[in-house]
GROMACS .gro file of C-alpha atoms in nm:
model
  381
    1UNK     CA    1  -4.237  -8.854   0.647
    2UNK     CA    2  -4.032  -9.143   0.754
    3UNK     CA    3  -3.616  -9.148   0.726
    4UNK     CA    4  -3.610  -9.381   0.446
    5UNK     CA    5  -3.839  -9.136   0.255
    6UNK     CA    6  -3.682  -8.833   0.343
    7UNK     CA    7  -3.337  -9.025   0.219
    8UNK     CA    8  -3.518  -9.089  -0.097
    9UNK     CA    9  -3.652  -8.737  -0.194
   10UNK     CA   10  -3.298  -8.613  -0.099
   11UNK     CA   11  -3.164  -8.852  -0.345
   12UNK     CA   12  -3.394  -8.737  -0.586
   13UNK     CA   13  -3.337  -8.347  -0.580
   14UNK     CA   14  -2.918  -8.439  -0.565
   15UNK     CA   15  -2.816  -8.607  -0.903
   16UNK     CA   16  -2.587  -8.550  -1.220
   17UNK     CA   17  -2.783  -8.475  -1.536
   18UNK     CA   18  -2.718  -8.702  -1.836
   19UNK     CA   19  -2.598  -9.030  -1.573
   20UNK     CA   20  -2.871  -9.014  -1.301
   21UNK     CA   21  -2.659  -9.118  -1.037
   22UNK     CA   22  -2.393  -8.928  -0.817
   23UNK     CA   23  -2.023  -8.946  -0.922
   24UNK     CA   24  -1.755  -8.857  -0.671
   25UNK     CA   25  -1.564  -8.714  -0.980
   26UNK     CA   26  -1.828  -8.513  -1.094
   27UNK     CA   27  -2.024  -8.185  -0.962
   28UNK     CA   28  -2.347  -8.291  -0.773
   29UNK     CA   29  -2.629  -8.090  -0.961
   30UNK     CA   30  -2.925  -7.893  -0.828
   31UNK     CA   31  -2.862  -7.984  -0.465
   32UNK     CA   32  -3.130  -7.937  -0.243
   33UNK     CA   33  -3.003  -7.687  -0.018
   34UNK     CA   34  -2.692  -7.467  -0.108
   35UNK     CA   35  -2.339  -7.619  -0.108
   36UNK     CA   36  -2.011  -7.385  -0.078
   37UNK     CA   37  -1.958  -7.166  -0.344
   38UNK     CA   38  -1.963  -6.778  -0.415
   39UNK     CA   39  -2.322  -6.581  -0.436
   40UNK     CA   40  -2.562  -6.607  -0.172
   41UNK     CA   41  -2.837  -6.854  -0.094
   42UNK     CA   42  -3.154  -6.700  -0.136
   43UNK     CA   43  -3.076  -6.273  -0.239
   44UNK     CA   44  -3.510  -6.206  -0.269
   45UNK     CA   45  -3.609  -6.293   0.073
   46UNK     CA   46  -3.667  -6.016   0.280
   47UNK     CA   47  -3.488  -5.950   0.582
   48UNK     CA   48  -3.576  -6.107   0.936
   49UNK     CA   49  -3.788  -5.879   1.085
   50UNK     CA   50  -3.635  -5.823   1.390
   51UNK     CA   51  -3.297  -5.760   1.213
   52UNK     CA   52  -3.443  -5.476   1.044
   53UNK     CA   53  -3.602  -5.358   1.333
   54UNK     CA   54  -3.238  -5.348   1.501
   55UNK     CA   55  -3.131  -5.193   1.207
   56UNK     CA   56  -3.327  -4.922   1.205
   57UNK     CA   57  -3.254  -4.857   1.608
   58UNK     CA   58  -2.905  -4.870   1.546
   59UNK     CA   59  -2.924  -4.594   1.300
   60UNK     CA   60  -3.071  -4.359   1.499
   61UNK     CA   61  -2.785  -4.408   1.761
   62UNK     CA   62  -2.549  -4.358   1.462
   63UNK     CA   63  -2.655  -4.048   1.402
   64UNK     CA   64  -2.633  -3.918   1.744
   65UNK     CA   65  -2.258  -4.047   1.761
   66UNK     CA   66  -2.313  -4.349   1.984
   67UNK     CA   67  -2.087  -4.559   1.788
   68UNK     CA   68  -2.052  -4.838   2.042
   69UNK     CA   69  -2.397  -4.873   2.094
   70UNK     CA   70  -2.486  -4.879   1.764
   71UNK     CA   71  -2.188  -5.139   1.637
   72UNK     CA   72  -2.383  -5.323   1.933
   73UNK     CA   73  -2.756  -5.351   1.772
   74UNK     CA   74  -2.604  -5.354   1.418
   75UNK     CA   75  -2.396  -5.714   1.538
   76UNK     CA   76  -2.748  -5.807   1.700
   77UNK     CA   77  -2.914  -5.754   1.329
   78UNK     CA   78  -2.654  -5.955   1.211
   79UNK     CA   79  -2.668  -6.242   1.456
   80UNK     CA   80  -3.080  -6.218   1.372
   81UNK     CA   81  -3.032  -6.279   1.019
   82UNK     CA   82  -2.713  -6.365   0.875
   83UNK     CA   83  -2.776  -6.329   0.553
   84UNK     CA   84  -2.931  -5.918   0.601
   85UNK     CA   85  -2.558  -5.728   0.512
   86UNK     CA   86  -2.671  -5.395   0.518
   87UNK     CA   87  -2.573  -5.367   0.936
   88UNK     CA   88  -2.222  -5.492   0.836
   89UNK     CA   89  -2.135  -5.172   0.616
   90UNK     CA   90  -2.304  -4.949   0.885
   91UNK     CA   91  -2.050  -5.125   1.097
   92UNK     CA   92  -1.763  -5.029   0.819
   93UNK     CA   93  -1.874  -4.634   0.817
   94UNK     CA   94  -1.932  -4.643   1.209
   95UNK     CA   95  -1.546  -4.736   1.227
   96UNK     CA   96  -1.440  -4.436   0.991
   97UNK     CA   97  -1.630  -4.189   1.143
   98UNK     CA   98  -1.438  -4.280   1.446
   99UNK     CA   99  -1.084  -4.308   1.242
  100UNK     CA  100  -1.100  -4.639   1.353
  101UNK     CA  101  -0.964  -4.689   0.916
  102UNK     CA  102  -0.795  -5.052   1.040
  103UNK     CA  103  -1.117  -5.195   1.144
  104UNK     CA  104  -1.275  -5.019   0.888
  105UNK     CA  105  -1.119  -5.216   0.603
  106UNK     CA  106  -1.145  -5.517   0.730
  107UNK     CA  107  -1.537  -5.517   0.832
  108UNK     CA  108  -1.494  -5.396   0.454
  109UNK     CA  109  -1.351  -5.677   0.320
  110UNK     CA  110  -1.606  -5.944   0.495
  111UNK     CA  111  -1.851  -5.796   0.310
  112UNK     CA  112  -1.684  -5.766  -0.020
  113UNK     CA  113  -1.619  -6.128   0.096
  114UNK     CA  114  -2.001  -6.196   0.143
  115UNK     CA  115  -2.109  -6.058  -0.153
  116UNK     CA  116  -1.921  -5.841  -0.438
  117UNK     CA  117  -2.250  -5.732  -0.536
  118UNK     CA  118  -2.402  -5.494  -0.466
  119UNK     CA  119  -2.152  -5.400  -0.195
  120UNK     CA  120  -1.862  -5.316  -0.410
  121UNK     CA  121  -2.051  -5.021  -0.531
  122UNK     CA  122  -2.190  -4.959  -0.192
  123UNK     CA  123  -1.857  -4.917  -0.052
  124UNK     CA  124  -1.747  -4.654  -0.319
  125UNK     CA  125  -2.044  -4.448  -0.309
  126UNK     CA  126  -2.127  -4.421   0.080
  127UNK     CA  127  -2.026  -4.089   0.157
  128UNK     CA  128  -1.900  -4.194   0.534
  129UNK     CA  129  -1.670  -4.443   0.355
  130UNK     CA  130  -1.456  -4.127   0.196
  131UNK     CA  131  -1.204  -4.044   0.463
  132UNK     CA  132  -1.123  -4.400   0.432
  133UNK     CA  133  -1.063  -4.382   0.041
  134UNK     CA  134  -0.697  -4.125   0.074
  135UNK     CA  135  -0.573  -4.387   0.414
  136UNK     CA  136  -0.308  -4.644   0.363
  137UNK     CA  137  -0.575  -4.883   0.468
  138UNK     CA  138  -0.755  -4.823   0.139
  139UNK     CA  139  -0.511  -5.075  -0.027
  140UNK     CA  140  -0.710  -5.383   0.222
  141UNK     CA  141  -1.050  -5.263   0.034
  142UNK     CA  142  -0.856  -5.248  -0.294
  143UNK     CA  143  -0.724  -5.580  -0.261
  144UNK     CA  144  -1.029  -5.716  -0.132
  145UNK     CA  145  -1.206  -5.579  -0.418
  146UNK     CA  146  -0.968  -5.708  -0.658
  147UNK     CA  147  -1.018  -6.097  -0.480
  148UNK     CA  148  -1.388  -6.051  -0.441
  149UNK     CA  149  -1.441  -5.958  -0.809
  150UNK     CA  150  -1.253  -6.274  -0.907
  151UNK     CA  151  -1.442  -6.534  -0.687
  152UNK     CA  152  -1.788  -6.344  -0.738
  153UNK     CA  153  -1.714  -6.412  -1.177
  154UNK     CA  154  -1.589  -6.751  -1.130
  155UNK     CA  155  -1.763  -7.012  -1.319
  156UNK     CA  156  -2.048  -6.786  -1.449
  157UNK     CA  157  -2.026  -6.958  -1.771
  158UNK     CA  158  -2.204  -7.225  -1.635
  159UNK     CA  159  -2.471  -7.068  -1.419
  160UNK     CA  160  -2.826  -6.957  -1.540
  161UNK     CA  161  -2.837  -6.590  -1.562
  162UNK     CA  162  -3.189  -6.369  -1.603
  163UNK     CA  163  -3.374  -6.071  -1.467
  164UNK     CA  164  -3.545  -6.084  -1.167
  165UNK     CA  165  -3.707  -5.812  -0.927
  166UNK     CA  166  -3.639  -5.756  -0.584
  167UNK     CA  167  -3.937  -5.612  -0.462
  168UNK     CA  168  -4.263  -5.489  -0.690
  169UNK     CA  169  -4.231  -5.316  -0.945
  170UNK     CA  170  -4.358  -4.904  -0.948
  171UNK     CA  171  -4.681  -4.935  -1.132
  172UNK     CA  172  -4.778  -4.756  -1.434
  173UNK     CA  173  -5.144  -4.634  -1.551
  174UNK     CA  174  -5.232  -4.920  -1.871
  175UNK     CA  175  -5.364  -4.686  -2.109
  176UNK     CA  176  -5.269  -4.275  -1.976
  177UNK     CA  177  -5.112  -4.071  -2.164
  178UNK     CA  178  -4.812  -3.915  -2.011
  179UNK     CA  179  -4.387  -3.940  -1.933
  180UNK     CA  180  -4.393  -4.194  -1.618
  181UNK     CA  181  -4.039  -4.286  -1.398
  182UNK     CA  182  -3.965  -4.635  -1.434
  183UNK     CA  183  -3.899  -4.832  -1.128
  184UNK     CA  184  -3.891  -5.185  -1.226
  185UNK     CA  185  -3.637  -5.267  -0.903
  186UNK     CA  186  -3.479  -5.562  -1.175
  187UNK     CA  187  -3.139  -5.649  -1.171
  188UNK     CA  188  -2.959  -5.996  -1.366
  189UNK     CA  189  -2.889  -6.224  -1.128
  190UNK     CA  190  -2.716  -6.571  -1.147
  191UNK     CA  191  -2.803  -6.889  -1.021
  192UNK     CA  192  -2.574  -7.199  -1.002
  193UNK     CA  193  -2.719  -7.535  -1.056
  194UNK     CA  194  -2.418  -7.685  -0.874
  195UNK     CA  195  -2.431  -7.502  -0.547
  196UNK     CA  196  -2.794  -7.342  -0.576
  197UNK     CA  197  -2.683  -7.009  -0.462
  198UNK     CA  198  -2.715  -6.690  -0.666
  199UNK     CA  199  -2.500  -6.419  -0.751
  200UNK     CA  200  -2.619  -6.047  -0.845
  201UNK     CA  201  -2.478  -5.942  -1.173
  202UNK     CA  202  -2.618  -5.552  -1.165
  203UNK     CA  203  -2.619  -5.290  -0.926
  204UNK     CA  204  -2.806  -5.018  -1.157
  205UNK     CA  205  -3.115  -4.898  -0.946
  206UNK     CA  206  -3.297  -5.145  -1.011
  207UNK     CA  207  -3.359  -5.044  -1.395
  208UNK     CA  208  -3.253  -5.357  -1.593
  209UNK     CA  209  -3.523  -5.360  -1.849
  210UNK     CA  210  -3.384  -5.674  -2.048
  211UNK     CA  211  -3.053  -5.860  -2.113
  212UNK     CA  212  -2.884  -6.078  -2.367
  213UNK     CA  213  -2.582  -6.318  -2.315
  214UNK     CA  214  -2.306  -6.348  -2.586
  215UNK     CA  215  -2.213  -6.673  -2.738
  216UNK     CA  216  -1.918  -6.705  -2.593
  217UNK     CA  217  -2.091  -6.674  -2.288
  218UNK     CA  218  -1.824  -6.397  -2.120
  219UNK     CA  219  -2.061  -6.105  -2.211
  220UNK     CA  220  -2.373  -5.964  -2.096
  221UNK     CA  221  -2.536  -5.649  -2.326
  222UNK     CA  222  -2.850  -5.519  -2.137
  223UNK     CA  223  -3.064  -5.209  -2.111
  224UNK     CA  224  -3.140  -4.962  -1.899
  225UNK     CA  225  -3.412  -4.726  -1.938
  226UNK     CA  226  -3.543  -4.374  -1.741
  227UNK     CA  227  -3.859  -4.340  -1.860
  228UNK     CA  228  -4.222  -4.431  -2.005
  229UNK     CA  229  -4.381  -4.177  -2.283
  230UNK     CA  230  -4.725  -4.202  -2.382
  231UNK     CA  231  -4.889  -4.012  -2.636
  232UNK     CA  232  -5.264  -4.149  -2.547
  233UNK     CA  233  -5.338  -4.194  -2.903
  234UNK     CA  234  -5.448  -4.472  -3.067
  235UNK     CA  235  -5.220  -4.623  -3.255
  236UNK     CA  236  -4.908  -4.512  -2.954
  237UNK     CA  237  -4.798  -4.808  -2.810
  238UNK     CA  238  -4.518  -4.565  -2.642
  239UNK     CA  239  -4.172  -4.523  -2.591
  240UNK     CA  240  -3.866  -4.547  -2.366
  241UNK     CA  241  -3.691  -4.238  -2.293
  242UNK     CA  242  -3.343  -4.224  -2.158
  243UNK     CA  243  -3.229  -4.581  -2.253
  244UNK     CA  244  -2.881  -4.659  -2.232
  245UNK     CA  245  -2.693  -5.020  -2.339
  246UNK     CA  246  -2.411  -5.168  -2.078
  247UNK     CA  247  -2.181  -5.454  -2.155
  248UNK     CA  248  -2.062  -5.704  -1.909
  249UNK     CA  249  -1.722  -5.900  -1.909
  250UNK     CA  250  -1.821  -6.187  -1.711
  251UNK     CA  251  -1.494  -6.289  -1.635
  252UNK     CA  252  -1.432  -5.996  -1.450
  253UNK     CA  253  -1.732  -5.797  -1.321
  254UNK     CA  254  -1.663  -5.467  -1.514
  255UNK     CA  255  -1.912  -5.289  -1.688
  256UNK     CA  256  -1.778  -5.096  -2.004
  257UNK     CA  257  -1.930  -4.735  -1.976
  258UNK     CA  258  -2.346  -4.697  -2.078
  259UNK     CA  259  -2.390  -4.594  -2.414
  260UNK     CA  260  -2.644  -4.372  -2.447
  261UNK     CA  261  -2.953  -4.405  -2.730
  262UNK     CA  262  -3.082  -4.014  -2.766
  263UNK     CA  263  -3.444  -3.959  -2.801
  264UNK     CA  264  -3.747  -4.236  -2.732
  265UNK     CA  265  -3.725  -4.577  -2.830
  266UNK     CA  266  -4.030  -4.761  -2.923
  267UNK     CA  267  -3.828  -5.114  -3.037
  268UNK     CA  268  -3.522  -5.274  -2.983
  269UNK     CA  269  -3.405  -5.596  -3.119
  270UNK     CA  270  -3.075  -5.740  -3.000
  271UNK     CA  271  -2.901  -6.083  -3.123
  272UNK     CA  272  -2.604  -6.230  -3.008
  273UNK     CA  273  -2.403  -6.292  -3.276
  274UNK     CA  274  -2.015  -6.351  -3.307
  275UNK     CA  275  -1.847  -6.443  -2.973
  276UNK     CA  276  -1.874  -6.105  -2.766
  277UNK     CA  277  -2.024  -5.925  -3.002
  278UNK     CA  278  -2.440  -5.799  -3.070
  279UNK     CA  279  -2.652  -5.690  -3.344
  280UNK     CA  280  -2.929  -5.445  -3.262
  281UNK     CA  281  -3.191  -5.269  -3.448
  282UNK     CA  282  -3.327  -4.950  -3.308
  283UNK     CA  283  -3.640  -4.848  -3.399
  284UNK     CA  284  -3.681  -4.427  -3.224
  285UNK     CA  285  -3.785  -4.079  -3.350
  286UNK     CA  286  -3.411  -3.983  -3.341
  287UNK     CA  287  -3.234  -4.347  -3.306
  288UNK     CA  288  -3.310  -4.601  -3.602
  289UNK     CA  289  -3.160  -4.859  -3.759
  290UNK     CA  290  -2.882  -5.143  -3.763
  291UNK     CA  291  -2.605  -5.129  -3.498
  292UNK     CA  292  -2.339  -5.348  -3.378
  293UNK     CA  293  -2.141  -5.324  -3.005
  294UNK     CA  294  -1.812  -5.513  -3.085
  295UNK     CA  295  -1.613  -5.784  -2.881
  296UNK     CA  296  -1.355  -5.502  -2.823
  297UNK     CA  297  -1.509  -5.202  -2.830
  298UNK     CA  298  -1.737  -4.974  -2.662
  299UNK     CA  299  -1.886  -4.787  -2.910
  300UNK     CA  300  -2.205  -4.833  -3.121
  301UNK     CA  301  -2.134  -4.891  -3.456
  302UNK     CA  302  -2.322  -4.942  -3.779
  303UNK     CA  303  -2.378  -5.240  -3.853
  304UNK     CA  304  -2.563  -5.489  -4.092
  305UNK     CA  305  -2.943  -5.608  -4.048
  306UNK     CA  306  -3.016  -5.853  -3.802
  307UNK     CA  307  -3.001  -6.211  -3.929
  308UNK     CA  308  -3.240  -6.331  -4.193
  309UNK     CA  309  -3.640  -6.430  -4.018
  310UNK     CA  310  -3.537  -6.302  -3.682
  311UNK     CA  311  -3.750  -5.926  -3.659
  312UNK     CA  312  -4.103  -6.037  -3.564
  313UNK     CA  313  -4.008  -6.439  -3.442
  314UNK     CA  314  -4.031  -6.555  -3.080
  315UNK     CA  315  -3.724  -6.457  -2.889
  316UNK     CA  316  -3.502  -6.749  -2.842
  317UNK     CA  317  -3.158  -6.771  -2.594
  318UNK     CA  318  -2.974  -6.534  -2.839
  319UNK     CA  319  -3.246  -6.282  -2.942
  320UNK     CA  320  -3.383  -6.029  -2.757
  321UNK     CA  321  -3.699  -5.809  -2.810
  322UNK     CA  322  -3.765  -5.503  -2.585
  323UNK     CA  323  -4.104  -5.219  -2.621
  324UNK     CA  324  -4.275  -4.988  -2.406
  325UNK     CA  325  -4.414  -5.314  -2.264
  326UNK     CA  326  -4.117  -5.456  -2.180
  327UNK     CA  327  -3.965  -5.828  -2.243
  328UNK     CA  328  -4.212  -6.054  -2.394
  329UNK     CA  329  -4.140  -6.420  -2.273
  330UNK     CA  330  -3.838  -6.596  -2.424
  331UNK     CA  331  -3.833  -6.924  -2.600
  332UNK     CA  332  -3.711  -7.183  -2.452
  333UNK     CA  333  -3.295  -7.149  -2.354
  334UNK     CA  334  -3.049  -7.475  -2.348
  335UNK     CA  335  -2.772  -7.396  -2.105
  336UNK     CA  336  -2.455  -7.674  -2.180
  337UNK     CA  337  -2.205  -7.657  -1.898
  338UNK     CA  338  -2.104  -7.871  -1.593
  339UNK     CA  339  -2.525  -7.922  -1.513
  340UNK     CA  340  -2.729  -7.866  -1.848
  341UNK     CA  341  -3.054  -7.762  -1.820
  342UNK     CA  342  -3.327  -7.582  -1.986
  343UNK     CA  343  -3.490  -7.303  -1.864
  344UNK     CA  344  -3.823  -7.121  -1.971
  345UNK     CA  345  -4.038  -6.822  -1.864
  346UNK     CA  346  -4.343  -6.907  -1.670
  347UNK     CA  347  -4.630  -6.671  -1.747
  348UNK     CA  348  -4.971  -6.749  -1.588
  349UNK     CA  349  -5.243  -6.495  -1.520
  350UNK     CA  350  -5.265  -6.331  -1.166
  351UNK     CA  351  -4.913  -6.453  -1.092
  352UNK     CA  352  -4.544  -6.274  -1.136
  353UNK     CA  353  -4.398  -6.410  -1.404
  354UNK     CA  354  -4.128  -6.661  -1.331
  355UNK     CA  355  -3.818  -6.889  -1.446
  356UNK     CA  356  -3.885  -7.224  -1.442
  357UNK     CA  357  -3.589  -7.484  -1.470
  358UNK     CA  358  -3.605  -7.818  -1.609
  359UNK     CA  359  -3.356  -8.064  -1.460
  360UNK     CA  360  -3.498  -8.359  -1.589
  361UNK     CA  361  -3.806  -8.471  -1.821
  362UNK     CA  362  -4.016  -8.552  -1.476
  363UNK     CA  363  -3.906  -8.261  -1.249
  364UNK     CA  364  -3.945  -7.891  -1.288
  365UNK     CA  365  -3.791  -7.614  -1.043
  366UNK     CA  366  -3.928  -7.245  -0.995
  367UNK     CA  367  -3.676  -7.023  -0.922
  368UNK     CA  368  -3.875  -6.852  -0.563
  369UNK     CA  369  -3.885  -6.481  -0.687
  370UNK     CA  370  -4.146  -6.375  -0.588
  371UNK     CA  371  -4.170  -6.080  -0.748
  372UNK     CA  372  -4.099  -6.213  -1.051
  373UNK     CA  373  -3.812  -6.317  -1.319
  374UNK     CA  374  -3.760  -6.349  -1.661
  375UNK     CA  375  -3.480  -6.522  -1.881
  376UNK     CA  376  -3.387  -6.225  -2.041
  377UNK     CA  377  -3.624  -5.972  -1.891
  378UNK     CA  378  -4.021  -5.898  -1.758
  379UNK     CA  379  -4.314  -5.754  -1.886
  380UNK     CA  380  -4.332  -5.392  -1.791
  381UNK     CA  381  -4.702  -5.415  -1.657
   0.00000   0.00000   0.00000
């Protein structure tokens, strides 16, 4: 390719919707590679190999004490592939097992600085990390958590956010009857169309099932699930056992607590409806019938039927349908911000499904999950 047309194709992938030219007042959409800005530039690639390899070697002289030596392959992991942050909290605990707690915090806050997700909840659940927790030093993680949380919500209103998997899914028999685990490894996940980097929403073991975004766009309801039952007969399309509902304040990266939906769930139908708020209808052997989670509130209430033609129509940006097969593919969704766009599922046979972004009537992006995304959520098999 010759430097004129590489200029060209670069000018192609890096212009503002709606004026088809670049504006030094404006935000330059869908770049080609990814500008500054919070989230991370590609979160589904797998690590360099090599990195995990030094990973792995460094562990083993963690857990003979060698802290020096390990801190020593873990920086080499790092240097291998940036972008692979496990080796820097390994780095973190290495310090507090040593009562290094200065250093600790502060390798602490780079990461929280790298990425708020997953790592904030990393950092409060690895058990090396807890003779750091009652140390003066604590108040670095706390702070860092409390600036991390801020920059890692900023401007979500304007990114794309969906499901997506970060490595295959467990797989489960088509037709046997039976109570399977679920292990969908999905999480929501952001993606700017000003920066192209994405941010991860979810840190909830991987068992995002499906996910709706409020009106207001500050909110994110989704659901979490434990289990497949299957009857084997007939006319048993199954159940999900163990489901719980989570809502998301966007604007500051806390999750209310789950509420729980007792007994197996063979339907659920969410829409958003007044800013913040969602309209469900359960259909269960124990759980049925019309709910609302308020704006302000954590509880699930009654609440009216869902709005007139929407049980049994294609799912569009504000309704969500989840079974025992998962999320069906959504409609179309219009996002209006500082880059509109439109964004679809992609479902072809022998492929993961996939979000597919349209920035322009003559040029379609793939979002490169490989294991597959969904606008609101994925098909279950």
């Amino acid at each position: 390719m010759t430097a004129g047309r590489a200029l060209a194709v670069l000018a192609a992938q890096m212009f503002v919707v709606g004026t088809g030219s670049v504006d030094a007042a404006a935000p330059v959409c869908f770049p080609a590679a990814p500008t500054p800005g919070p989230g991370v530039a590609n979160p589904f690639r797998p690590p360099d190999p090599k990195a995990r390899v030094l990973n792995a070697d460094a562990k083993t002289l963690y857990r003979r004490g060698q802290w020096d030596q390990a801190r020593k392959l873990y920086g080499d992991a790092l240097a291998a592939d940036p972008a692979f942050l496990a080796p820097r909290l390994n780095i973190a605990c290495s310090f507090v097992r040593q009562e290094r707690f200065a250093e600790a915090a502060a390798e602490a806050a780079r990461l929280l600085d790298a990425a708020y997700v997953p790592w904030a909840r990393e950092i409060s659940e690895a058990a090396d990390m807890g003779a750091l927790k009652v140390r003066p030093e604590m108040a670095i993680v706390r702070a860092a958590l409390a600036k991390s949380a801020q920059r890692w919500s900023a401007g979500l209103s304007d990114d794309l956010i969906f499901v997506a998997r970060l490595r295959p899914p467990l797989r489960i028999p088509s037709t046997d009857a039976g109570v399977f685990v679920l292990g969908p490894h999905q999480e929501i996940f952001a993606w700017s169309p000003s920066t192209n980097r994405y941010r991860q929403l979810t840190a909830d073991d991987g068992r995002v099932l499906g996910m709706l975004v409020s009106l207001d766009r500050r909110h994110v309801l989704y659901f979490t699930a434990e289990k497949l039952v299957r009857s084997g007969a007939r006319d048993d399309a199954g159940a999900l056992r163990g489901m719980a509902l989570r809502r998301m304040d966007l604007t500051t990266m806390a999750s209310a607590e789950p509420l729980r939906v007792t007994g197996d769930v063979a339907r659920i139908e969410a829409q958003a409806t007044a800013a913040g708020a969602f309209s469900l209808h359960i259909t269960g052997d124990r759980s049925s019938g019309n709910f609302i989670v308020r704006a302000d509130g954590g509880a699930l209430l009654a609440g009216p039927p869902l709005r007139p033609n929407a049980r049994g129509r294609p799912q569009s940006s504000d309704t969500l349908v989840l079974t025992a097969d998962g999320v069906g593919s959504t409609s179309q969704v219009s996002l209006a911000g500082v880059c509109p766009l439109r964004a679809r599922d992609g479902r072809r046979a022998g492929a993961p499904p996939s979000v597919q972004i349209e920035i322009s009537p003559q040029k379609m992006i793939t979002l490169p999950v490989s294991a597959g995304a969904g606008v609101g959520g994925l098909p279950l098999r």
